[in-house]
Short mmCIF file of C-alpha atoms (C1' of nucleotides) in Angstrom, two decimals:
data_model
loop_
_atom_site.label_atom_id
_atom_site.label_comp_id
_atom_site.label_asym_id
_atom_site.label_seq_id
_atom_site.Cartn_x
_atom_site.Cartn_y
_atom_site.Cartn_z
CA MET A 19 -14.00 -12.11 20.59
CA PHE A 20 -14.17 -14.40 17.52
CA GLU A 21 -10.64 -13.93 15.15
CA VAL A 22 -10.34 -14.70 11.48
CA PRO A 23 -8.10 -18.14 11.09
CA ARG A 24 -5.10 -16.93 10.31
CA LEU A 25 -4.42 -19.31 6.99
CA LYS A 26 -6.80 -20.87 4.88
CA LEU A 27 -4.66 -23.51 2.46
CA ARG A 28 -5.10 -25.06 -0.87
CA PRO A 29 -4.59 -29.06 0.40
CA GLY A 30 -2.36 -31.89 -1.54
CA THR A 31 1.16 -28.94 -2.00
CA GLY A 32 3.61 -31.68 -0.09
CA ASN A 33 2.86 -35.18 -0.84
CA TYR A 34 4.67 -36.54 2.58
CA SER A 35 3.70 -35.32 5.06
CA LYS A 36 6.25 -32.93 5.64
CA GLY A 37 6.51 -31.71 2.70
CA GLN A 38 2.61 -30.55 3.23
CA ALA A 39 3.74 -29.78 6.94
CA ARG A 40 6.46 -27.04 4.89
CA VAL A 41 3.56 -25.90 3.02
CA VAL A 42 2.74 -25.19 5.78
CA GLU A 43 5.21 -23.96 7.73
CA ILE A 44 6.22 -21.54 4.34
CA LEU A 45 3.23 -19.89 4.19
CA GLU A 46 2.86 -18.47 8.10
CA ALA A 47 6.87 -17.81 7.59
CA ALA A 48 5.43 -15.81 4.51
CA LEU A 49 2.63 -13.82 5.90
CA ASP A 50 4.69 -13.07 8.96
CA VAL A 51 6.92 -11.02 7.23
CA LEU A 52 4.50 -9.83 5.19
CA LEU A 53 2.78 -8.77 7.77
CA ASP A 54 6.22 -7.42 10.07
CA GLU A 55 8.26 -5.37 7.62
CA GLY A 56 6.12 -4.81 4.41
CA TYR A 57 5.94 -6.31 1.24
CA GLN A 58 8.98 -5.10 0.37
CA ALA A 59 10.34 -7.33 2.21
CA LEU A 60 8.42 -10.63 0.94
CA THR A 61 11.52 -11.55 -0.64
CA MET A 62 12.93 -16.14 -0.73
CA ARG A 63 15.71 -15.54 0.89
CA ARG A 64 13.31 -13.96 3.55
CA ILE A 65 11.33 -16.62 4.00
CA ALA A 66 13.37 -18.91 4.12
CA LYS A 67 14.95 -17.99 6.68
CA ALA A 68 12.19 -17.78 8.38
CA CYS A 69 10.75 -20.86 8.49
CA GLY A 70 14.34 -21.90 8.68
CA ILE A 71 15.51 -23.19 5.99
CA THR A 72 17.28 -22.55 3.15
CA VAL A 73 16.12 -21.17 -0.65
CA GLY A 74 16.07 -24.52 -2.33
CA ASN A 75 13.86 -25.59 -0.82
CA VAL A 76 11.76 -23.26 -1.16
CA THR A 77 11.83 -22.85 -4.20
CA TYR A 78 11.11 -26.94 -4.30
CA TYR A 79 7.37 -25.91 -3.07
CA TYR A 80 7.26 -22.91 -5.14
CA LYS A 81 8.90 -22.42 -8.64
CA SER A 82 8.36 -19.19 -8.11
CA LYS A 83 7.72 -16.15 -5.93
CA ASP A 84 4.92 -15.38 -7.66
CA ASP A 85 3.05 -18.62 -7.00
CA LEU A 86 3.89 -18.46 -3.62
CA VAL A 87 2.35 -15.17 -3.40
CA ARG A 88 -0.29 -16.03 -5.09
CA ASP A 89 -0.83 -18.91 -3.34
CA LEU A 90 -0.51 -16.89 0.06
CA LEU A 91 -3.21 -13.68 -0.97
CA THR A 92 -5.47 -16.95 -1.93
CA GLY A 93 -5.57 -18.41 1.14
CA VAL A 94 -5.08 -15.47 3.47
CA LEU A 95 -8.34 -14.10 2.12
CA GLU A 96 -10.64 -16.96 1.59
CA SER A 97 -10.40 -16.86 5.72
CA TYR A 98 -11.09 -13.78 6.04
CA MET A 99 -14.19 -15.14 4.63
CA ASP A 100 -15.10 -16.94 7.25
CA ILE A 101 -15.58 -13.86 9.15
CA PHE A 102 -18.68 -13.15 6.53
CA ASP A 103 -20.35 -16.69 6.83
CA HIS A 104 -20.19 -17.20 10.33
CA ILE A 105 -22.66 -13.45 10.82
CA ALA A 106 -24.48 -14.31 8.00
CA SER A 107 -25.61 -18.54 9.90
CA ASP A 108 -25.80 -15.92 13.26
CA THR A 109 -30.26 -16.10 12.41
CA THR A 110 -31.67 -15.15 16.48
CA LYS A 111 -31.37 -11.53 16.26
CA THR A 112 -33.01 -8.85 14.17
CA ALA A 113 -31.57 -7.50 11.14
CA GLU A 114 -30.85 -4.71 13.08
CA GLU A 115 -29.26 -6.30 15.50
CA LYS A 116 -27.96 -8.37 13.63
CA PHE A 117 -26.17 -5.13 11.15
CA VAL A 118 -25.15 -3.05 14.49
CA THR A 119 -23.17 -6.98 15.12
CA VAL A 120 -21.61 -6.91 12.26
CA ILE A 121 -20.18 -3.37 12.59
CA ARG A 122 -18.52 -4.07 15.21
CA LEU A 123 -16.70 -7.25 14.60
CA LEU A 124 -15.33 -5.27 10.98
CA LEU A 125 -14.49 -2.53 13.39
CA GLU A 126 -12.97 -4.77 15.74
CA ASP A 127 -11.11 -6.76 13.07
CA ILE A 128 -9.64 -3.04 11.14
CA THR A 129 -7.33 -3.53 14.86
CA SER A 130 -5.76 -6.46 14.43
CA LYS A 131 -2.26 -6.28 13.25
CA LYS A 132 -3.23 -8.87 10.54
CA THR A 133 -5.84 -6.95 9.16
CA THR A 134 -4.09 -3.34 9.42
CA HIS A 135 -1.08 -4.24 7.37
CA LEU A 136 -2.19 -6.91 4.98
CA PHE A 137 -5.25 -4.44 3.25
CA PRO A 138 -3.64 -0.87 2.92
CA GLN A 139 -0.44 -3.40 1.49
CA LEU A 140 -3.53 -4.90 -0.49
CA TRP A 141 -5.01 -1.89 -2.15
CA ALA A 142 -1.96 -0.53 -3.16
CA LEU A 143 -0.63 -3.43 -4.65
CA SER A 144 -3.88 -3.87 -6.91
CA ASN A 145 -3.36 -0.80 -8.19
CA HIS A 146 -1.30 -1.73 -11.02
CA ASP A 147 -1.24 -5.70 -10.51
CA PRO A 148 -4.91 -7.17 -11.77
CA PHE A 149 -4.91 -10.76 -10.10
CA ILE A 150 -4.45 -8.81 -6.93
CA ALA A 151 -7.20 -6.04 -7.47
CA GLU A 152 -9.65 -9.11 -8.56
CA CYS A 153 -9.16 -11.31 -5.33
CA VAL A 154 -9.38 -8.53 -2.72
CA ASP A 155 -13.03 -7.34 -4.92
CA GLU A 156 -13.90 -10.83 -4.44
CA MET A 157 -13.45 -11.28 -1.26
CA TYR A 158 -15.28 -7.36 -0.65
CA THR A 159 -18.40 -8.65 -2.80
CA GLY A 160 -18.54 -11.07 0.16
CA ALA A 161 -18.43 -9.31 2.98
CA ARG A 162 -20.73 -6.94 1.63
CA ALA A 163 -23.14 -9.74 0.42
CA VAL A 164 -23.68 -10.15 3.91
CA LEU A 165 -24.74 -6.73 4.32
CA ASN A 166 -27.10 -7.13 0.99
CA ARG A 167 -29.15 -9.42 3.01
CA MET A 168 -29.49 -7.20 6.52
CA ILE A 169 -30.84 -4.07 4.60
CA PRO A 170 -33.34 -4.69 2.43
CA GLU A 171 -34.97 -6.02 6.05
CA ILE A 172 -33.71 -2.78 7.71
CA ASN A 173 -35.39 -0.22 4.65
CA PRO A 174 -37.61 -2.00 2.57
CA ASN A 175 -38.10 1.22 0.56
CA LEU A 176 -34.25 0.49 -1.45
CA SER A 177 -34.80 -0.01 -5.21
CA GLU A 178 -31.41 -2.98 -5.67
CA GLU A 179 -28.96 -0.74 -7.03
CA GLU A 180 -29.42 1.88 -4.37
CA GLN A 181 -29.54 -1.08 -2.08
CA LYS A 182 -26.00 -2.45 -3.02
CA LEU A 183 -24.60 1.73 -3.33
CA VAL A 184 -25.35 1.63 1.04
CA ALA A 185 -23.80 -1.00 1.50
CA LEU A 186 -20.38 -0.15 -0.40
CA PHE A 187 -20.89 3.23 1.42
CA VAL A 188 -21.17 1.21 4.42
CA SER A 189 -18.49 -0.78 4.46
CA ALA A 190 -15.42 1.48 2.27
CA SER A 191 -16.57 4.02 5.69
CA ILE A 192 -15.56 1.10 8.21
CA GLU A 193 -12.39 0.54 5.87
CA GLY A 194 -11.22 3.79 6.45
CA MET A 195 -11.01 3.10 10.17
CA THR A 196 -8.47 1.47 9.80
CA VAL A 197 -5.52 4.04 8.44
CA PHE A 198 -6.75 5.47 12.06
CA ALA A 199 -7.71 2.78 14.77
CA GLY A 200 -6.21 0.13 12.96
CA TYR A 201 -3.28 -1.97 14.19
CA ASN A 202 -0.82 0.36 16.83
CA LYS A 203 -2.68 3.78 15.24
CA PRO A 204 -3.06 7.37 16.70
CA TRP A 205 -6.15 6.55 17.37
CA ARG A 206 -6.75 2.83 18.16
CA PRO A 207 -7.61 3.29 22.27
CA HIS A 208 -10.83 4.75 20.81
CA MET A 209 -12.28 2.15 18.64
CA GLN A 210 -14.83 2.06 21.17
CA GLN A 211 -16.49 5.04 20.89
CA ILE A 212 -15.64 4.73 16.94
CA GLU A 213 -17.83 1.74 17.00
CA GLY A 214 -20.49 4.02 18.79
CA ILE A 215 -20.37 6.62 16.29
CA ALA A 216 -20.70 4.05 14.12
CA ALA A 217 -22.96 2.40 15.16
CA LYS A 218 -25.81 5.28 15.68
CA SER A 219 -25.03 6.28 12.09
CA LEU A 220 -24.74 3.69 9.81
CA LEU A 221 -28.36 2.22 11.10
CA ASP A 222 -29.18 5.94 11.00
CA CYS A 223 -28.27 6.14 6.68
CA VAL A 224 -29.67 2.59 6.28
CA LYS A 225 -33.44 3.54 8.02
CA ASN A 226 -33.70 6.35 6.88
CA ILE A 227 -31.51 7.59 3.44
CA THR A 228 -34.18 7.97 0.97
CA SER A 229 -34.16 8.00 -2.60
CA GLU A 230 -34.25 11.37 -3.30
CA ASP A 231 -31.50 11.91 -0.86
CA ILE A 232 -29.19 10.14 -3.58
CA ASN A 233 -30.46 10.88 -6.75
CA ARG A 234 -29.64 14.54 -5.01
CA PHE A 235 -25.88 15.44 -7.33
CA ARG A 236 -27.88 13.55 -10.23
CA ASP A 237 -26.89 15.70 -13.74
CA LYS A 238 -25.43 18.37 -11.54
CA ASP A 239 -21.75 19.22 -12.55
CA PHE A 240 -19.94 19.36 -9.15
CA SER A 241 -17.34 22.58 -9.45
CA LEU A 242 -15.72 25.12 -7.15
CA ASP A 243 -16.33 29.02 -8.44
CA ASP A 244 -13.38 31.05 -6.73
CA SER A 245 -10.38 28.13 -7.47
CA PRO A 246 -7.25 29.01 -6.20
CA SER A 247 -5.08 27.54 -9.35
CA ALA A 248 -6.14 27.58 -12.15
CA PRO A 249 -7.58 23.42 -13.60
CA LYS A 250 -4.01 22.07 -15.49
CA MET B 18 -13.77 21.24 -10.37
CA PHE B 19 -10.64 22.41 -8.53
CA GLU B 20 -7.88 20.40 -8.47
CA VAL B 21 -4.75 19.51 -6.10
CA PRO B 22 -1.91 21.52 -7.51
CA ARG B 23 0.53 18.08 -8.70
CA LEU B 24 3.20 18.80 -6.45
CA LYS B 25 4.56 21.77 -4.29
CA LEU B 26 8.81 21.64 -3.87
CA ARG B 27 10.95 23.52 -1.49
CA PRO B 28 12.76 26.54 -3.18
CA GLY B 29 16.60 26.92 -3.79
CA THR B 30 17.86 23.17 -4.14
CA GLY B 31 19.81 24.08 -7.60
CA ASN B 32 21.43 26.95 -8.02
CA TYR B 33 22.02 27.92 -11.95
CA SER B 34 18.07 28.43 -13.74
CA LYS B 35 19.09 24.55 -15.04
CA GLY B 36 18.83 22.84 -11.82
CA GLN B 37 16.32 24.00 -11.00
CA ALA B 38 14.17 23.67 -13.41
CA ARG B 39 15.84 19.79 -13.64
CA VAL B 40 14.86 19.28 -9.66
CA VAL B 41 10.89 19.70 -10.59
CA GLU B 42 11.85 17.56 -13.21
CA ILE B 43 13.00 14.88 -11.49
CA LEU B 44 10.31 15.27 -8.40
CA GLU B 45 8.03 15.11 -11.21
CA ALA B 46 8.80 12.09 -13.10
CA ALA B 47 9.66 10.55 -10.48
CA LEU B 48 6.13 11.36 -9.08
CA ASP B 49 4.85 10.23 -13.10
CA VAL B 50 6.98 6.38 -12.01
CA LEU B 51 4.28 5.95 -8.80
CA LEU B 52 1.84 6.63 -9.71
CA ASP B 53 2.38 4.89 -13.66
CA GLU B 54 3.83 1.28 -11.62
CA GLY B 55 4.19 1.50 -8.67
CA TYR B 56 6.36 1.85 -5.82
CA GLN B 57 7.93 -1.00 -6.30
CA ALA B 58 9.18 0.74 -10.21
CA LEU B 59 10.53 3.57 -7.69
CA THR B 60 14.43 3.35 -8.92
CA MET B 61 16.87 5.60 -9.95
CA ARG B 62 17.65 4.35 -13.01
CA ARG B 63 13.56 4.24 -13.82
CA ILE B 64 13.28 7.85 -12.37
CA ALA B 65 16.63 8.86 -14.51
CA LYS B 66 14.55 7.41 -17.83
CA ALA B 67 11.59 8.96 -17.10
CA CYS B 68 13.03 12.61 -17.28
CA GLY B 69 15.15 11.68 -20.22
CA ILE B 70 18.39 12.68 -17.87
CA THR B 71 21.79 9.80 -16.27
CA VAL B 72 21.90 8.05 -13.20
CA GLY B 73 24.10 9.98 -12.01
CA ASN B 74 22.86 13.18 -12.95
CA VAL B 75 20.10 12.10 -10.72
CA THR B 76 22.60 11.26 -8.03
CA TYR B 77 24.40 14.51 -8.66
CA TYR B 78 20.89 15.95 -7.13
CA TYR B 79 19.22 13.67 -4.63
CA LYS B 80 22.96 11.77 -3.15
CA SER B 81 20.54 9.34 -1.32
CA LYS B 82 16.98 7.93 -3.47
CA ASP B 83 15.61 8.17 0.29
CA ASP B 84 16.43 11.69 0.81
CA LEU B 85 14.37 12.41 -2.74
CA VAL B 86 11.24 10.15 -1.55
CA ARG B 87 11.63 12.43 1.02
CA ASP B 88 11.81 15.56 -1.42
CA LEU B 89 8.54 14.14 -3.69
CA LEU B 90 6.23 13.07 -0.49
CA THR B 91 6.54 15.62 2.00
CA GLY B 92 6.30 18.06 -1.43
CA VAL B 93 3.39 16.40 -2.95
CA LEU B 94 1.68 15.56 0.63
CA GLU B 95 1.99 20.25 1.38
CA SER B 96 0.02 20.41 -2.36
CA TYR B 97 -3.16 18.77 -1.16
CA MET B 98 -2.96 21.68 2.47
CA ASP B 99 -3.96 24.09 -0.44
CA ILE B 100 -7.36 21.96 -0.80
CA PHE B 101 -7.71 22.45 3.25
CA ASP B 102 -6.76 25.97 3.52
CA HIS B 103 -8.81 26.87 0.52
CA ILE B 104 -12.00 25.19 2.34
CA ALA B 105 -11.44 27.05 5.64
CA SER B 106 -11.58 30.56 3.08
CA ASP B 107 -15.52 30.08 1.72
CA THR B 108 -17.64 32.60 4.28
CA THR B 109 -20.06 33.10 1.60
CA LYS B 110 -22.43 29.57 2.58
CA THR B 111 -24.04 28.64 6.36
CA ALA B 112 -21.87 25.99 8.78
CA GLU B 113 -24.34 22.72 6.56
CA GLU B 114 -23.69 23.73 3.23
CA LYS B 115 -19.35 23.95 3.90
CA PHE B 116 -20.15 20.54 5.26
CA VAL B 117 -21.52 19.20 2.32
CA THR B 118 -19.45 21.05 -0.38
CA VAL B 119 -16.15 19.70 1.41
CA ILE B 120 -17.31 16.20 1.42
CA ARG B 121 -18.23 16.29 -1.81
CA LEU B 122 -14.18 17.70 -3.01
CA LEU B 123 -12.50 14.98 -0.92
CA LEU B 124 -14.60 12.91 -2.51
CA GLU B 125 -14.65 13.77 -5.74
CA ASP B 126 -10.72 14.39 -5.53
CA ILE B 127 -10.19 10.68 -4.77
CA THR B 128 -11.81 9.95 -8.21
CA SER B 129 -8.47 11.24 -9.47
CA LYS B 130 -5.38 8.73 -10.56
CA LYS B 131 -2.66 11.16 -7.70
CA THR B 132 -4.88 9.85 -5.40
CA THR B 133 -6.25 6.84 -5.60
CA HIS B 134 -2.84 5.46 -6.78
CA LEU B 135 -0.98 7.28 -4.51
CA PHE B 136 -2.68 7.12 -0.40
CA PRO B 137 -3.08 3.65 0.13
CA GLN B 138 0.25 3.52 -1.83
CA LEU B 139 1.22 6.05 1.47
CA TRP B 140 -0.97 3.96 3.79
CA ALA B 141 1.03 0.80 3.23
CA LEU B 142 4.24 2.61 3.53
CA SER B 143 3.62 4.14 6.87
CA ASN B 144 2.93 0.64 8.53
CA HIS B 145 6.31 0.30 8.19
CA ASP B 146 8.56 3.37 8.17
CA PRO B 147 7.71 6.40 10.88
CA PHE B 148 8.90 9.23 8.41
CA ILE B 149 6.14 8.15 6.34
CA ALA B 150 2.76 7.63 8.93
CA GLU B 151 3.80 10.86 10.34
CA CYS B 152 4.04 12.47 7.34
CA VAL B 153 1.00 11.52 6.26
CA ASP B 154 -0.95 11.74 9.89
CA GLU B 155 -0.10 14.96 10.31
CA MET B 156 -1.29 15.76 6.29
CA TYR B 157 -4.98 14.25 7.94
CA THR B 158 -4.98 16.40 11.12
CA GLY B 159 -4.38 19.50 8.22
CA ALA B 160 -7.51 17.76 6.74
CA ARG B 161 -9.75 17.36 10.02
CA ALA B 162 -9.21 21.08 11.38
CA VAL B 163 -11.38 22.00 8.38
CA LEU B 164 -14.01 19.82 10.23
CA ASN B 165 -12.75 20.62 13.22
CA ARG B 166 -14.24 24.05 13.09
CA MET B 167 -17.32 23.27 11.60
CA ILE B 168 -18.69 20.13 12.79
CA PRO B 169 -19.03 22.98 16.82
CA GLU B 170 -21.07 25.32 14.44
CA ILE B 171 -23.42 22.45 13.16
CA ASN B 172 -23.69 20.96 16.97
CA PRO B 173 -22.86 22.54 20.02
CA ASN B 174 -24.27 20.04 21.72
CA LEU B 175 -20.26 17.29 21.82
CA SER B 176 -17.56 17.53 23.86
CA GLU B 177 -14.02 18.95 21.60
CA GLU B 178 -12.91 15.36 22.05
CA GLU B 179 -16.07 13.31 20.82
CA GLN B 180 -16.61 16.29 18.39
CA LYS B 181 -13.31 15.39 17.02
CA LEU B 182 -13.93 11.35 17.03
CA VAL B 183 -16.86 12.96 14.90
CA ALA B 184 -14.55 15.26 12.81
CA LEU B 185 -12.52 11.54 12.72
CA PHE B 186 -15.00 9.61 11.62
CA VAL B 187 -16.44 11.34 9.04
CA SER B 188 -12.48 11.99 7.68
CA ALA B 189 -11.77 7.63 7.84
CA SER B 190 -15.24 7.47 6.48
CA ILE B 191 -14.74 9.62 2.46
CA GLU B 192 -11.02 7.80 2.32
CA GLY B 193 -12.45 4.71 3.05
CA MET B 194 -14.04 5.60 -0.67
CA THR B 195 -11.01 5.40 -2.24
CA VAL B 196 -10.73 1.63 -2.79
CA PHE B 197 -13.52 0.90 -4.13
CA ALA B 198 -15.03 4.40 -5.90
CA GLY B 199 -11.51 5.85 -6.86
CA TYR B 200 -9.47 5.66 -10.17
CA ASN B 201 -10.26 2.99 -12.84
CA LYS B 202 -12.20 1.72 -9.87
CA PRO B 203 -15.79 -0.54 -10.08
CA TRP B 204 -17.85 1.12 -8.26
CA ARG B 205 -16.70 4.58 -9.78
CA PRO B 206 -19.05 5.39 -12.35
CA HIS B 207 -21.22 6.15 -8.89
CA MET B 208 -20.17 8.03 -7.13
CA GLN B 209 -22.24 11.30 -7.29
CA GLN B 210 -24.83 8.85 -5.44
CA ILE B 211 -22.27 7.83 -3.21
CA GLU B 212 -21.73 11.85 -2.45
CA GLY B 213 -25.28 11.33 -1.91
CA ILE B 214 -24.74 8.19 0.72
CA ALA B 215 -22.28 10.54 1.63
CA ALA B 216 -23.89 14.19 2.67
CA LYS B 217 -26.75 12.85 4.26
CA SER B 218 -25.91 10.09 6.27
CA LEU B 219 -22.61 12.52 8.06
CA LEU B 220 -24.57 15.45 8.14
CA ASP B 221 -27.43 13.55 9.49
CA CYS B 222 -24.44 11.76 11.64
CA VAL B 223 -23.31 15.63 13.10
CA LYS B 224 -26.71 16.91 13.13
CA ASN B 225 -27.83 13.82 15.74
CA ILE B 226 -24.79 12.42 17.32
CA THR B 227 -25.40 12.69 21.16
CA SER B 228 -22.52 11.50 23.59
CA GLU B 229 -24.89 8.51 24.73
CA ASP B 230 -24.62 7.08 20.98
CA ILE B 231 -20.33 7.27 21.20
CA ASN B 232 -20.45 6.01 24.82
CA ARG B 233 -22.27 2.80 24.48
CA PHE B 234 -20.30 0.05 23.65
CA ARG B 235 -17.69 1.84 26.71
CA ASP B 236 -16.21 -0.57 28.82
CA LYS B 237 -18.29 -3.95 27.92
CA ASP B 238 -16.66 -5.93 26.35
CA PHE B 239 -17.59 -7.31 22.54
CA SER B 240 -17.46 -10.92 21.99
CA LEU B 241 -19.66 -13.21 19.74
CA ASP B 242 -20.57 -15.99 21.85
CA ASP B 243 -21.10 -18.86 19.10
CA SER B 244 -17.34 -19.12 17.27
CA PRO B 245 -17.00 -21.52 15.12
CA SER B 246 -13.48 -21.39 15.96
CA ALA B 247 -10.96 -21.61 18.94
CA PRO B 248 -8.77 -18.25 19.40
CA LYS B 249 -5.76 -18.97 19.39
"C1'" DA C 12 15.90 -54.24 3.67
"C1'" DA C 13 15.59 -51.82 -1.26
"C1'" DA C 14 14.16 -48.79 -4.40
"C1'" DA C 15 11.16 -45.55 -5.18
"C1'" DA C 16 9.74 -41.40 -4.27
"C1'" DT C 17 10.36 -36.92 -2.01
"C1'" DA C 18 12.40 -33.13 0.31
"C1'" DT C 19 16.29 -30.46 1.89
"C1'" DA C 20 21.22 -27.66 1.43
"C1'" DG C 21 24.98 -25.25 -1.20
"C1'" DG C 22 26.35 -23.06 -4.73
"C1'" DT C 23 25.36 -20.78 -9.14
"C1'" DC C 24 24.62 -17.73 -11.99
"C1'" DA C 25 22.54 -13.29 -14.43
"C1'" DA C 26 20.03 -9.48 -13.54
"C1'" DT C 27 18.79 -5.09 -10.94
"C1'" DT C 28 19.83 -1.70 -7.71
"C1'" DG C 29 21.71 1.74 -4.59
"C1'" DC C 30 25.73 4.10 -5.14
"C1'" DC C 31 29.96 6.25 -5.92
"C1'" DC C 32 34.12 8.47 -9.07
"C1'" DT C 33 35.60 10.68 -12.90
"C1'" DA C 34 35.94 13.16 -17.16
"C1'" DT C 35 33.85 15.66 -19.97
"C1'" DA C 36 30.47 20.15 -20.96
"C1'" DT C 37 27.95 23.89 -20.15
"C1'" DT C 38 26.16 28.23 -17.69
"C1'" DG C 39 26.79 32.41 -15.35
"C1'" DG C 40 29.26 37.12 -13.54
"C1'" DG C 41 33.68 39.39 -13.54
"C1'" DC D 17 35.45 36.75 -23.64
"C1'" DC D 18 37.33 33.78 -19.62
"C1'" DC D 19 36.90 31.33 -15.33
"C1'" DA D 20 34.77 29.08 -11.30
"C1'" DA D 21 30.99 26.70 -10.03
"C1'" DT D 22 27.55 24.31 -12.19
"C1'" DA D 23 25.50 20.26 -13.71
"C1'" DT D 24 25.51 16.16 -17.29
"C1'" DA D 25 27.41 11.63 -18.42
"C1'" DG D 26 28.42 7.21 -18.52
"C1'" DG D 27 31.59 4.10 -15.61
"C1'" DG D 28 32.13 0.72 -11.92
"C1'" DC D 29 31.47 -2.50 -7.87
"C1'" DA D 30 29.19 -4.41 -3.76
"C1'" DA D 31 25.01 -6.20 -2.46
"C1'" DT D 32 20.54 -8.34 -3.38
"C1'" DT D 33 17.24 -10.94 -5.18
"C1'" DG D 34 14.62 -14.62 -8.22
"C1'" DA D 35 15.92 -18.62 -10.12
"C1'" DC D 36 18.17 -22.56 -11.24
"C1'" DC D 37 20.94 -27.35 -11.13
"C1'" DT D 38 23.40 -30.86 -9.00
"C1'" DA D 39 24.44 -33.16 -5.00
"C1'" DT D 40 22.91 -35.46 -0.59
"C1'" DA D 41 19.58 -36.66 3.17
"C1'" DT D 42 14.92 -38.36 3.77
"C1'" DT D 43 10.57 -40.54 3.76
"C1'" DT D 44 7.78 -44.41 1.89
"C1'" DT D 45 6.66 -47.82 0.35
"C1'" DT D 46 7.22 -52.68 -1.28
#
DNA sequence: AAAAATATAGGTCAATTGCCCTATATTGGG
DNA sequence: CCCAATATAGGGCAATTGACCTATATTTTT
C-alpha cells in the first residue's frame, strides 16, 4: 500500500548538520503531538519535551509558534501532493480503472491516523484562520486536478464547469467518510464495503450525470411547508 | 426554509426566573463565541464578556468550564434532532421524494454558519475527547435512522447490514460538502447544482446498488505496484 | 588549535486561564 | 415588609503559555 511520506520540509533551515537534523526532529515531534493529543496540546513546551530538548532550543529555530505551525502545515500538506502526482503518472490503465483506483486510494488513506486526525483539525482551524484555509484549499485543488483530467474521458458530455462540480462532489463525498470510517472510527471495519459502494456510486455518477440533473433545482427556492418552528 | 432551532437546554437550571434566563444567555453567548471565534477563544472570560456579566457569575452557574461545554454541546446537538423528527413525520410523499427532500434539507443546512463552523470543530475534538465523540456519534445515528427507514422502501433487495452501509455512505457524502460548500466556502455559490448532483447520484446509488457491488473488493488486499517511495 | 559560527540549556517575564472566595445586591415567598 | 434564597461583582491565586535573554557547550572553518 502506497503511503504518504510523513513530512516534506524546506531545505536550508539549520546551518550546521546538527541544526538541519534538529529542525526535522522538531517538526516530526510537533506532528506527533498534534496527531496524538490534538491542537490544544500543541505547545512549545510539549513539542520540546516530545523532541527531548528545551524550549529555548525550539525558539532558537522558530522565533514564534506561528512560524513553526506554518512550517509544519505547509510541509505536511505538500506531502499529500505526492499521492496525486503518483496517481497522475499512471498511464497503463483506462480512465475508469484509474478513477476507481483513485477513489480506493483516497479512502484507504483516510483510515490512517495521520489523515483522520489531521484533516478535521485543519477544517476546524480554516474557519477562523485564512492562512490555513488557503493552504488546505490549495491542496484540495491539487487533489481535484487529478479527477478533472479523468472525468472528461469517462463522460465527454459535460461542460467544463459541470465537470468540475462533479469532481468536487466526488472529492467531498470521499472526504466525508473520514469522520465515520477513519482511524479508530466506528465504521472503520467496513471500509472495504464502503469502497465498493463508493466505487460503484461515484463512477455511475460520473458516467450518467446530465446537465438536466445538475440544474434540476435551478432558481427553485427550496423550503419545507410545515416547519415545526418558525424561522427567526 | 426550515431552520434548526439554535439551542435546546435542560430545564430547571436556575431557581429564580432571572437565573433561568441567565443560563440561556450564557449558553447562547458561548455558542456565539464558538461560532464566531473558534474553540480556542471559548474561555470563561470571553463568554462572560459576550454575555455582559462577570466571570464570577458564569462560574456560579457552571463550576467548571467542562460542565458548560458539555451542556452547550448536548443542547446544540439535540436541536439538530428536531430536523430528523420533522422529516420522519412527513407521510404525504413517496419514499423517493422524501429521500431527495432529506438530501436537499441537509445540504441547505450545511450552508449555515452554525453548521459549517460547529461540526468541523466537533469532528476535531471527537478525535481526542470520548465524551464529544459519543455525543456526535449519537446524533449521527439519529440522522441515519431516518435514512434507514426510507432506503428499504426504495430498494428492498439489500440485507439490513448492507442497507445501513448505504445509509452511512449517503450521510457521510453529504457531510463531506461542509468543508467545500458550507458557509463562506469557495463552492457555496454552487450549492444548488451540488444538490442536483447529490440528489441524482445518491438516489441512483440506493436504487441500483447490489450486494456484488458492495462486496466487490472483499478479501482483496489493495496496493499500488509502483510506489515511488517505500512504505516505512 | 584557535576562532567564529552555531546550537543548547535554563531562567525570567508578562499575559492568560480556570477556579475559588468573599462581600454585596437582588429576588420572591411568608 | 422582611428575610432567606439566589444572583452578581470583584479580587486573587496557582498553573500554563509564548517569548525573550544570557551564559555555556558544540560544531565547523581557518
